[in-house]
Amino acid sequence: VAVAPESLHTRMLRWVTVSPAGDRVAYSALGRIWIKDLPNGRPRRLTRQEDHWEFYPAWSRDGRSLVYVTWDDERQGSVRVAGLATGAGRAVTREPGRYLEPAFSPDGRTIVYRLAGGGGLFPTTGTRERGLFRVPVAGGAPKKIRGSGYAPHFGSSNDRVYLIDVSGEDQDSRTLVSVDLDGAHEHAHLK
């Protein structure tokens, strides 16, 4: 078995997401974000960096950018945005943490994400906050939307965030809810 082959076939693609136009796919494999033109393109790396791992890609509605999260065992992670034209990633969060599930708003001005705590395999240093947050794509101070839930995303408008809620007495129950950008005016859509 070759120890360091020049190429290999990856059989485990994570967080596969098709572009809004349906002409490309983004996914994480081997700790990097990859882009592939559909149907038969050759996969290519989104970024050229080697400083951290890259996970959870999500497309902007115009298909020109991807938001994703990073992880490094010593420095922890960030939420980053990269344009497909250059592949240059820039951080939109300031504090190190364990970031998950980022998503763009339809107008491309806001990013929502989940911030998880440490413990187990993850360090407990860094931010102590947990929950769902929003941050401007240009960067800036994050605003907490809600203390619980996962898979935050937008529908067709910029003013409501949809998420999966697992709070309540039955922890096996899941509810699709939406809230405004301040976490108020909650509406349950499906249980």
mmCIF file with all atom_site columns, C-alpha atoms in Angstrom:
data_model
loop_
_atom_site.group_PDB
_atom_site.id
_atom_site.type_symbol
_atom_site.label_atom_id
_atom_site.label_alt_id
_atom_site.label_comp_id
_atom_site.label_asym_id
_atom_site.label_entity_id
_atom_site.label_seq_id
_atom_site.pdbx_PDB_ins_code
_atom_site.Cartn_x
_atom_site.Cartn_y
_atom_site.Cartn_z
_atom_site.occupancy
_atom_site.B_iso_or_equiv
_atom_site.pdbx_formal_charge
_atom_site.auth_seq_id
_atom_site.auth_comp_id
_atom_site.auth_asym_id
_atom_site.auth_atom_id
_atom_site.pdbx_PDB_model_num
ATOM 1   C CA . VAL A 1 1   ? 0.000   0.000  0.000   1.00 0.00 ? 1   VAL A CA 1
ATOM 2   C CA . ALA A 1 2   ? 1.422   3.371  -0.980  1.00 0.00 ? 2   ALA A CA 1
ATOM 3   C CA . VAL A 1 3   ? 2.003   5.537  2.096   1.00 0.00 ? 3   VAL A CA 1
ATOM 4   C CA . ALA A 1 4   ? 1.484   8.894  0.371   1.00 0.00 ? 4   ALA A CA 1
ATOM 5   C CA . PRO A 1 5   ? -0.234  8.398  -2.987  1.00 0.00 ? 5   PRO A CA 1
ATOM 6   C CA . GLU A 1 6   ? -0.397  11.336 -5.362  1.00 0.00 ? 6   GLU A CA 1
ATOM 7   C CA . SER A 1 7   ? -4.183  10.970 -5.552  1.00 0.00 ? 7   SER A CA 1
ATOM 8   C CA . LEU A 1 8   ? -6.903  8.879  -3.974  1.00 0.00 ? 8   LEU A CA 1
ATOM 9   C CA . HIS A 1 9   ? -10.634 8.300  -4.235  1.00 0.00 ? 9   HIS A CA 1
ATOM 10  C CA . THR A 1 10  ? -12.573 9.681  -1.292  1.00 0.00 ? 10  THR A CA 1
ATOM 11  C CA . ARG A 1 11  ? -15.634 7.691  -0.403  1.00 0.00 ? 11  ARG A CA 1
ATOM 12  C CA . MET A 1 12  ? -16.917 9.803  2.472   1.00 0.00 ? 12  MET A CA 1
ATOM 13  C CA . LEU A 1 13  ? -18.237 13.213 1.533   1.00 0.00 ? 13  LEU A CA 1
ATOM 14  C CA . ARG A 1 14  ? -19.640 15.305 4.383   1.00 0.00 ? 14  ARG A CA 1
ATOM 15  C CA . TRP A 1 15  ? -22.130 18.190 4.299   1.00 0.00 ? 15  TRP A CA 1
ATOM 16  C CA . VAL A 1 16  ? -22.765 17.883 0.566   1.00 0.00 ? 16  VAL A CA 1
ATOM 17  C CA . THR A 1 17  ? -24.637 20.925 -0.712  1.00 0.00 ? 17  THR A CA 1
ATOM 18  C CA . VAL A 1 18  ? -25.649 21.817 -4.266  1.00 0.00 ? 18  VAL A CA 1
ATOM 19  C CA . SER A 1 19  ? -25.286 25.412 -5.481  1.00 0.00 ? 19  SER A CA 1
ATOM 20  C CA . PRO A 1 20  ? -28.468 27.473 -5.959  1.00 0.00 ? 20  PRO A CA 1
ATOM 21  C CA . ALA A 1 21  ? -28.114 27.187 -9.756  1.00 0.00 ? 21  ALA A CA 1
ATOM 22  C CA . GLY A 1 22  ? -27.631 23.425 -9.498  1.00 0.00 ? 22  GLY A CA 1
ATOM 23  C CA . ASP A 1 23  ? -24.403 23.517 -11.492 1.00 0.00 ? 23  ASP A CA 1
ATOM 24  C CA . ARG A 1 24  ? -21.865 22.832 -8.708  1.00 0.00 ? 24  ARG A CA 1
ATOM 25  C CA . VAL A 1 25  ? -21.580 20.952 -5.462  1.00 0.00 ? 25  VAL A CA 1
ATOM 26  C CA . ALA A 1 26  ? -19.569 21.807 -2.342  1.00 0.00 ? 26  ALA A CA 1
ATOM 27  C CA . TYR A 1 27  ? -18.606 19.328 0.356   1.00 0.00 ? 27  TYR A CA 1
ATOM 28  C CA . SER A 1 28  ? -16.039 18.570 3.012   1.00 0.00 ? 28  SER A CA 1
ATOM 29  C CA . ALA A 1 29  ? -13.658 15.652 2.564   1.00 0.00 ? 29  ALA A CA 1
ATOM 30  C CA . LEU A 1 30  ? -10.366 15.002 4.305   1.00 0.00 ? 30  LEU A CA 1
ATOM 31  C CA . GLY A 1 31  ? -10.904 18.155 6.370   1.00 0.00 ? 31  GLY A CA 1
ATOM 32  C CA . ARG A 1 32  ? -11.055 20.498 3.370   1.00 0.00 ? 32  ARG A CA 1
ATOM 33  C CA . ILE A 1 33  ? -13.858 22.126 1.363   1.00 0.00 ? 33  ILE A CA 1
ATOM 34  C CA . TRP A 1 34  ? -14.064 20.930 -2.227  1.00 0.00 ? 34  TRP A CA 1
ATOM 35  C CA . ILE A 1 35  ? -16.028 22.277 -5.219  1.00 0.00 ? 35  ILE A CA 1
ATOM 36  C CA . LYS A 1 36  ? -17.053 20.152 -8.177  1.00 0.00 ? 36  LYS A CA 1
ATOM 37  C CA . ASP A 1 37  ? -18.813 21.246 -11.357 1.00 0.00 ? 37  ASP A CA 1
ATOM 38  C CA . LEU A 1 38  ? -21.829 19.056 -12.095 1.00 0.00 ? 38  LEU A CA 1
ATOM 39  C CA . PRO A 1 39  ? -22.260 16.557 -13.541 1.00 0.00 ? 39  PRO A CA 1
ATOM 40  C CA . ASN A 1 40  ? -18.712 15.387 -14.332 1.00 0.00 ? 40  ASN A CA 1
ATOM 41  C CA . GLY A 1 41  ? -16.282 18.063 -13.154 1.00 0.00 ? 41  GLY A CA 1
ATOM 42  C CA . ARG A 1 42  ? -13.022 17.428 -11.371 1.00 0.00 ? 42  ARG A CA 1
ATOM 43  C CA . PRO A 1 43  ? -13.042 18.292 -7.623  1.00 0.00 ? 43  PRO A CA 1
ATOM 44  C CA . ARG A 1 44  ? -10.908 21.284 -6.635  1.00 0.00 ? 44  ARG A CA 1
ATOM 45  C CA . ARG A 1 45  ? -10.075 22.802 -3.269  1.00 0.00 ? 45  ARG A CA 1
ATOM 46  C CA . LEU A 1 46  ? -11.906 25.968 -2.293  1.00 0.00 ? 46  LEU A CA 1
ATOM 47  C CA . THR A 1 47  ? -8.953  27.435 -0.378  1.00 0.00 ? 47  THR A CA 1
ATOM 48  C CA . ARG A 1 48  ? -5.212  26.900 -0.443  1.00 0.00 ? 48  ARG A CA 1
ATOM 49  C CA . GLN A 1 49  ? -4.602  27.246 3.283   1.00 0.00 ? 49  GLN A CA 1
ATOM 50  C CA . GLU A 1 50  ? -3.111  24.473 5.413   1.00 0.00 ? 50  GLU A CA 1
ATOM 51  C CA . ASP A 1 51  ? -3.608  26.068 8.880   1.00 0.00 ? 51  ASP A CA 1
ATOM 52  C CA . HIS A 1 52  ? -6.942  24.531 9.890   1.00 0.00 ? 52  HIS A CA 1
ATOM 53  C CA . TRP A 1 53  ? -9.638  22.024 8.938   1.00 0.00 ? 53  TRP A CA 1
ATOM 54  C CA . GLU A 1 54  ? -12.726 23.181 6.991   1.00 0.00 ? 54  GLU A CA 1
ATOM 55  C CA . PHE A 1 55  ? -16.286 21.933 7.557   1.00 0.00 ? 55  PHE A CA 1
ATOM 56  C CA . TYR A 1 56  ? -20.009 22.677 6.966   1.00 0.00 ? 56  TYR A CA 1
ATOM 57  C CA . PRO A 1 57  ? -19.977 24.538 3.619   1.00 0.00 ? 57  PRO A CA 1
ATOM 58  C CA . ALA A 1 58  ? -23.096 26.532 2.722   1.00 0.00 ? 58  ALA A CA 1
ATOM 59  C CA . TRP A 1 59  ? -23.714 28.554 -0.462  1.00 0.00 ? 59  TRP A CA 1
ATOM 60  C CA . SER A 1 60  ? -24.709 32.200 -0.735  1.00 0.00 ? 60  SER A CA 1
ATOM 61  C CA . ARG A 1 61  ? -27.946 32.565 -2.703  1.00 0.00 ? 61  ARG A CA 1
ATOM 62  C CA . ASP A 1 62  ? -26.066 34.122 -5.643  1.00 0.00 ? 62  ASP A CA 1
ATOM 63  C CA . GLY A 1 63  ? -23.695 31.132 -5.743  1.00 0.00 ? 63  GLY A CA 1
ATOM 64  C CA . ARG A 1 64  ? -20.565 33.309 -5.592  1.00 0.00 ? 64  ARG A CA 1
ATOM 65  C CA . SER A 1 65  ? -19.480 32.578 -2.010  1.00 0.00 ? 65  SER A CA 1
ATOM 66  C CA . LEU A 1 66  ? -19.366 29.835 0.563   1.00 0.00 ? 66  LEU A CA 1
ATOM 67  C CA . VAL A 1 67  ? -19.547 30.155 4.324   1.00 0.00 ? 67  VAL A CA 1
ATOM 68  C CA . TYR A 1 68  ? -17.892 27.417 6.356   1.00 0.00 ? 68  TYR A CA 1
ATOM 69  C CA . VAL A 1 69  ? -16.380 26.751 9.754   1.00 0.00 ? 69  VAL A CA 1
ATOM 70  C CA . THR A 1 70  ? -12.816 25.903 10.673  1.00 0.00 ? 70  THR A CA 1
ATOM 71  C CA . TRP A 1 71  ? -11.190 23.863 13.385  1.00 0.00 ? 71  TRP A CA 1
ATOM 72  C CA . ASP A 1 72  ? -7.687  23.629 14.830  1.00 0.00 ? 72  ASP A CA 1
ATOM 73  C CA . ASP A 1 73  ? -7.035  21.635 18.020  1.00 0.00 ? 73  ASP A CA 1
ATOM 74  C CA . GLU A 1 74  ? -4.905  24.420 19.538  1.00 0.00 ? 74  GLU A CA 1
ATOM 75  C CA . ARG A 1 75  ? -6.545  27.594 18.196  1.00 0.00 ? 75  ARG A CA 1
ATOM 76  C CA . GLN A 1 76  ? -10.115 26.234 17.966  1.00 0.00 ? 76  GLN A CA 1
ATOM 77  C CA . GLY A 1 77  ? -12.350 27.475 15.160  1.00 0.00 ? 77  GLY A CA 1
ATOM 78  C CA . SER A 1 78  ? -13.986 30.365 13.352  1.00 0.00 ? 78  SER A CA 1
ATOM 79  C CA . VAL A 1 79  ? -16.711 31.108 10.820  1.00 0.00 ? 79  VAL A CA 1
ATOM 80  C CA . ARG A 1 80  ? -15.209 32.071 7.474   1.00 0.00 ? 80  ARG A CA 1
ATOM 81  C CA . VAL A 1 81  ? -16.397 33.242 4.061   1.00 0.00 ? 81  VAL A CA 1
ATOM 82  C CA . ALA A 1 82  ? -14.612 32.575 0.769   1.00 0.00 ? 82  ALA A CA 1
ATOM 83  C CA . GLY A 1 83  ? -15.445 33.805 -2.700  1.00 0.00 ? 83  GLY A CA 1
ATOM 84  C CA . LEU A 1 84  ? -15.361 31.121 -5.360  1.00 0.00 ? 84  LEU A CA 1
ATOM 85  C CA . ALA A 1 85  ? -13.425 33.389 -7.722  1.00 0.00 ? 85  ALA A CA 1
ATOM 86  C CA . THR A 1 86  ? -10.389 33.691 -5.419  1.00 0.00 ? 86  THR A CA 1
ATOM 87  C CA . GLY A 1 87  ? -10.842 31.004 -2.760  1.00 0.00 ? 87  GLY A CA 1
ATOM 88  C CA . ALA A 1 88  ? -9.428  33.406 -0.178  1.00 0.00 ? 88  ALA A CA 1
ATOM 89  C CA . GLY A 1 89  ? -11.111 32.779 3.167   1.00 0.00 ? 89  GLY A CA 1
ATOM 90  C CA . ARG A 1 90  ? -11.640 35.509 5.743   1.00 0.00 ? 90  ARG A CA 1
ATOM 91  C CA . ALA A 1 91  ? -12.923 35.164 9.280   1.00 0.00 ? 91  ALA A CA 1
ATOM 92  C CA . VAL A 1 92  ? -16.209 36.820 10.212  1.00 0.00 ? 92  VAL A CA 1
ATOM 93  C CA . THR A 1 93  ? -16.005 35.799 13.877  1.00 0.00 ? 93  THR A CA 1
ATOM 94  C CA . ARG A 1 94  ? -13.429 37.202 16.279  1.00 0.00 ? 94  ARG A CA 1
ATOM 95  C CA . GLU A 1 95  ? -13.444 34.783 19.211  1.00 0.00 ? 95  GLU A CA 1
ATOM 96  C CA . PRO A 1 96  ? -12.172 31.204 18.963  1.00 0.00 ? 96  PRO A CA 1
ATOM 97  C CA . GLY A 1 97  ? -14.848 28.593 19.531  1.00 0.00 ? 97  GLY A CA 1
ATOM 98  C CA . ARG A 1 98  ? -16.560 25.479 18.294  1.00 0.00 ? 98  ARG A CA 1
ATOM 99  C CA . TYR A 1 99  ? -18.691 26.784 15.432  1.00 0.00 ? 99  TYR A CA 1
ATOM 100 C CA . LEU A 1 100 ? -21.177 24.651 13.479  1.00 0.00 ? 100 LEU A CA 1
ATOM 101 C CA . GLU A 1 101 ? -23.826 24.893 10.755  1.00 0.00 ? 101 GLU A CA 1
ATOM 102 C CA . PRO A 1 102 ? -23.343 28.366 9.228   1.00 0.00 ? 102 PRO A CA 1
ATOM 103 C CA . ALA A 1 103 ? -25.862 29.741 6.711   1.00 0.00 ? 103 ALA A CA 1
ATOM 104 C CA . PHE A 1 104 ? -26.211 32.927 4.652   1.00 0.00 ? 104 PHE A CA 1
ATOM 105 C CA . SER A 1 105 ? -29.325 35.098 4.680   1.00 0.00 ? 105 SER A CA 1
ATOM 106 C CA . PRO A 1 106 ? -31.019 35.420 1.260   1.00 0.00 ? 106 PRO A CA 1
ATOM 107 C CA . ASP A 1 107 ? -29.591 38.930 0.754   1.00 0.00 ? 107 ASP A CA 1
ATOM 108 C CA . GLY A 1 108 ? -26.085 37.720 1.659   1.00 0.00 ? 108 GLY A CA 1
ATOM 109 C CA . ARG A 1 109 ? -25.612 40.293 4.435   1.00 0.00 ? 109 ARG A CA 1
ATOM 110 C CA . THR A 1 110 ? -26.003 38.071 7.509   1.00 0.00 ? 110 THR A CA 1
ATOM 111 C CA . ILE A 1 111 ? -24.668 34.715 8.606   1.00 0.00 ? 111 ILE A CA 1
ATOM 112 C CA . VAL A 1 112 ? -26.306 32.553 11.268  1.00 0.00 ? 112 VAL A CA 1
ATOM 113 C CA . TYR A 1 113 ? -24.470 29.743 13.022  1.00 0.00 ? 113 TYR A CA 1
ATOM 114 C CA . ARG A 1 114 ? -24.469 27.496 16.058  1.00 0.00 ? 114 ARG A CA 1
ATOM 115 C CA . LEU A 1 115 ? -21.826 27.867 18.749  1.00 0.00 ? 115 LEU A CA 1
ATOM 116 C CA . ALA A 1 116 ? -21.306 24.695 20.791  1.00 0.00 ? 116 ALA A CA 1
ATOM 117 C CA . GLY A 1 117 ? -19.526 24.319 24.089  1.00 0.00 ? 117 GLY A CA 1
ATOM 118 C CA . GLY A 1 118 ? -16.399 22.390 24.884  1.00 0.00 ? 118 GLY A CA 1
ATOM 119 C CA . GLY A 1 119 ? -15.805 19.212 26.799  1.00 0.00 ? 119 GLY A CA 1
ATOM 120 C CA . GLY A 1 120 ? -15.086 15.631 25.853  1.00 0.00 ? 120 GLY A CA 1
ATOM 121 C CA . LEU A 1 121 ? -12.785 15.761 22.841  1.00 0.00 ? 121 LEU A CA 1
ATOM 122 C CA . PHE A 1 122 ? -13.087 19.558 22.605  1.00 0.00 ? 122 PHE A CA 1
ATOM 123 C CA . PRO A 1 123 ? -11.297 22.126 24.782  1.00 0.00 ? 123 PRO A CA 1
ATOM 124 C CA . THR A 1 124 ? -13.282 24.122 27.327  1.00 0.00 ? 124 THR A CA 1
ATOM 125 C CA . THR A 1 125 ? -11.214 27.262 26.740  1.00 0.00 ? 125 THR A CA 1
ATOM 126 C CA . GLY A 1 126 ? -12.435 30.108 24.569  1.00 0.00 ? 126 GLY A CA 1
ATOM 127 C CA . THR A 1 127 ? -15.950 31.406 24.591  1.00 0.00 ? 127 THR A CA 1
ATOM 128 C CA . ARG A 1 128 ? -18.393 30.050 27.173  1.00 0.00 ? 128 ARG A CA 1
ATOM 129 C CA . GLU A 1 129 ? -21.410 31.097 25.108  1.00 0.00 ? 129 GLU A CA 1
ATOM 130 C CA . ARG A 1 130 ? -23.614 28.503 23.447  1.00 0.00 ? 130 ARG A CA 1
ATOM 131 C CA . GLY A 1 131 ? -26.553 28.798 21.137  1.00 0.00 ? 131 GLY A CA 1
ATOM 132 C CA . LEU A 1 132 ? -27.521 30.311 17.812  1.00 0.00 ? 132 LEU A CA 1
ATOM 133 C CA . PHE A 1 133 ? -25.965 33.597 16.704  1.00 0.00 ? 133 PHE A CA 1
ATOM 134 C CA . ARG A 1 134 ? -25.934 36.004 13.798  1.00 0.00 ? 134 ARG A CA 1
ATOM 135 C CA . VAL A 1 135 ? -23.077 38.120 12.514  1.00 0.00 ? 135 VAL A CA 1
ATOM 136 C CA . PRO A 1 136 ? -22.768 40.533 9.566   1.00 0.00 ? 136 PRO A CA 1
ATOM 137 C CA . VAL A 1 137 ? -20.948 39.037 6.567   1.00 0.00 ? 137 VAL A CA 1
ATOM 138 C CA . ALA A 1 138 ? -18.598 42.014 6.745   1.00 0.00 ? 138 ALA A CA 1
ATOM 139 C CA . GLY A 1 139 ? -17.704 40.927 10.284  1.00 0.00 ? 139 GLY A CA 1
ATOM 140 C CA . GLY A 1 140 ? -18.501 42.560 13.582  1.00 0.00 ? 140 GLY A CA 1
ATOM 141 C CA . ALA A 1 141 ? -19.994 41.746 16.930  1.00 0.00 ? 141 ALA A CA 1
ATOM 142 C CA . PRO A 1 142 ? -22.169 38.618 16.955  1.00 0.00 ? 142 PRO A CA 1
ATOM 143 C CA . LYS A 1 143 ? -25.697 38.821 18.375  1.00 0.00 ? 143 LYS A CA 1
ATOM 144 C CA . LYS A 1 144 ? -27.228 35.889 20.200  1.00 0.00 ? 144 LYS A CA 1
ATOM 145 C CA . ILE A 1 145 ? -30.535 34.757 18.716  1.00 0.00 ? 145 ILE A CA 1
ATOM 146 C CA . ARG A 1 146 ? -31.344 31.850 20.997  1.00 0.00 ? 146 ARG A CA 1
ATOM 147 C CA . GLY A 1 147 ? -29.710 29.680 23.644  1.00 0.00 ? 147 GLY A CA 1
ATOM 148 C CA . SER A 1 148 ? -30.698 26.335 22.106  1.00 0.00 ? 148 SER A CA 1
ATOM 149 C CA . GLY A 1 149 ? -31.522 24.667 18.827  1.00 0.00 ? 149 GLY A CA 1
ATOM 150 C CA . TYR A 1 150 ? -29.551 23.522 15.827  1.00 0.00 ? 150 TYR A CA 1
ATOM 151 C CA . ALA A 1 151 ? -29.423 23.697 12.010  1.00 0.00 ? 151 ALA A CA 1
ATOM 152 C CA . PRO A 1 152 ? -30.187 27.441 11.749  1.00 0.00 ? 152 PRO A CA 1
ATOM 153 C CA . HIS A 1 153 ? -31.145 28.596 8.260   1.00 0.00 ? 153 HIS A CA 1
ATOM 154 C CA . PHE A 1 154 ? -33.235 31.125 6.384   1.00 0.00 ? 154 PHE A CA 1
ATOM 155 C CA . GLY A 1 155 ? -36.297 30.658 4.231   1.00 0.00 ? 155 GLY A CA 1
ATOM 156 C CA . SER A 1 156 ? -37.140 33.134 1.495   1.00 0.00 ? 156 SER A CA 1
ATOM 157 C CA . SER A 1 157 ? -36.862 36.253 3.665   1.00 0.00 ? 157 SER A CA 1
ATOM 158 C CA . ASN A 1 158 ? -34.064 37.859 5.670   1.00 0.00 ? 158 ASN A CA 1
ATOM 159 C CA . ASP A 1 159 ? -36.064 38.533 8.830   1.00 0.00 ? 159 ASP A CA 1
ATOM 160 C CA . ARG A 1 160 ? -36.718 35.010 10.188  1.00 0.00 ? 160 ARG A CA 1
ATOM 161 C CA . VAL A 1 161 ? -34.367 32.206 11.148  1.00 0.00 ? 161 VAL A CA 1
ATOM 162 C CA . TYR A 1 162 ? -35.585 28.606 11.059  1.00 0.00 ? 162 TYR A CA 1
ATOM 163 C CA . LEU A 1 163 ? -34.126 26.002 13.398  1.00 0.00 ? 163 LEU A CA 1
ATOM 164 C CA . ILE A 1 164 ? -34.705 22.625 14.962  1.00 0.00 ? 164 ILE A CA 1
ATOM 165 C CA . ASP A 1 165 ? -35.759 22.914 18.605  1.00 0.00 ? 165 ASP A CA 1
ATOM 166 C CA . VAL A 1 166 ? -35.229 20.033 21.030  1.00 0.00 ? 166 VAL A CA 1
ATOM 167 C CA . SER A 1 167 ? -36.212 21.813 24.227  1.00 0.00 ? 167 SER A CA 1
ATOM 168 C CA . GLY A 1 168 ? -39.151 20.753 26.348  1.00 0.00 ? 168 GLY A CA 1
ATOM 169 C CA . GLU A 1 169 ? -40.101 17.682 28.276  1.00 0.00 ? 169 GLU A CA 1
ATOM 170 C CA . ASP A 1 170 ? -39.659 15.143 25.466  1.00 0.00 ? 170 ASP A CA 1
ATOM 171 C CA . GLN A 1 171 ? -35.990 15.292 24.430  1.00 0.00 ? 171 GLN A CA 1
ATOM 172 C CA . ASP A 1 172 ? -36.677 12.829 21.597  1.00 0.00 ? 172 ASP A CA 1
ATOM 173 C CA . SER A 1 173 ? -39.100 15.315 20.047  1.00 0.00 ? 173 SER A CA 1
ATOM 174 C CA . ARG A 1 174 ? -37.988 17.723 17.333  1.00 0.00 ? 174 ARG A CA 1
ATOM 175 C CA . THR A 1 175 ? -39.852 20.881 16.300  1.00 0.00 ? 175 THR A CA 1
ATOM 176 C CA . LEU A 1 176 ? -39.165 23.129 13.317  1.00 0.00 ? 176 LEU A CA 1
ATOM 177 C CA . VAL A 1 177 ? -39.568 26.681 14.624  1.00 0.00 ? 177 VAL A CA 1
ATOM 178 C CA . SER A 1 178 ? -38.767 30.133 13.322  1.00 0.00 ? 178 SER A CA 1
ATOM 179 C CA . VAL A 1 179 ? -37.848 33.292 15.218  1.00 0.00 ? 179 VAL A CA 1
ATOM 180 C CA . ASP A 1 180 ? -36.984 36.824 14.217  1.00 0.00 ? 180 ASP A CA 1
ATOM 181 C CA . LEU A 1 181 ? -33.334 37.907 14.210  1.00 0.00 ? 181 LEU A CA 1
ATOM 182 C CA . ASP A 1 182 ? -33.570 38.839 17.894  1.00 0.00 ? 182 ASP A CA 1
ATOM 183 C CA . GLY A 1 183 ? -34.991 35.445 18.875  1.00 0.00 ? 183 GLY A CA 1
ATOM 184 C CA . ALA A 1 184 ? -38.500 36.785 19.473  1.00 0.00 ? 184 ALA A CA 1
ATOM 185 C CA . HIS A 1 185 ? -41.885 35.995 17.902  1.00 0.00 ? 185 HIS A CA 1
ATOM 186 C CA . GLU A 1 186 ? -41.341 32.232 17.849  1.00 0.00 ? 186 GLU A CA 1
ATOM 187 C CA . HIS A 1 187 ? -43.613 30.193 15.610  1.00 0.00 ? 187 HIS A CA 1
ATOM 188 C CA . ALA A 1 188 ? -43.743 26.359 15.569  1.00 0.00 ? 188 ALA A CA 1
ATOM 189 C CA . HIS A 1 189 ? -44.149 25.026 12.039  1.00 0.00 ? 189 HIS A CA 1
ATOM 190 C CA . LEU A 1 190 ? -43.870 21.268 12.404  1.00 0.00 ? 190 LEU A CA 1
ATOM 191 C CA . LYS A 1 191 ? -43.393 18.783 15.233  1.00 0.00 ? 191 LYS A CA 1
#
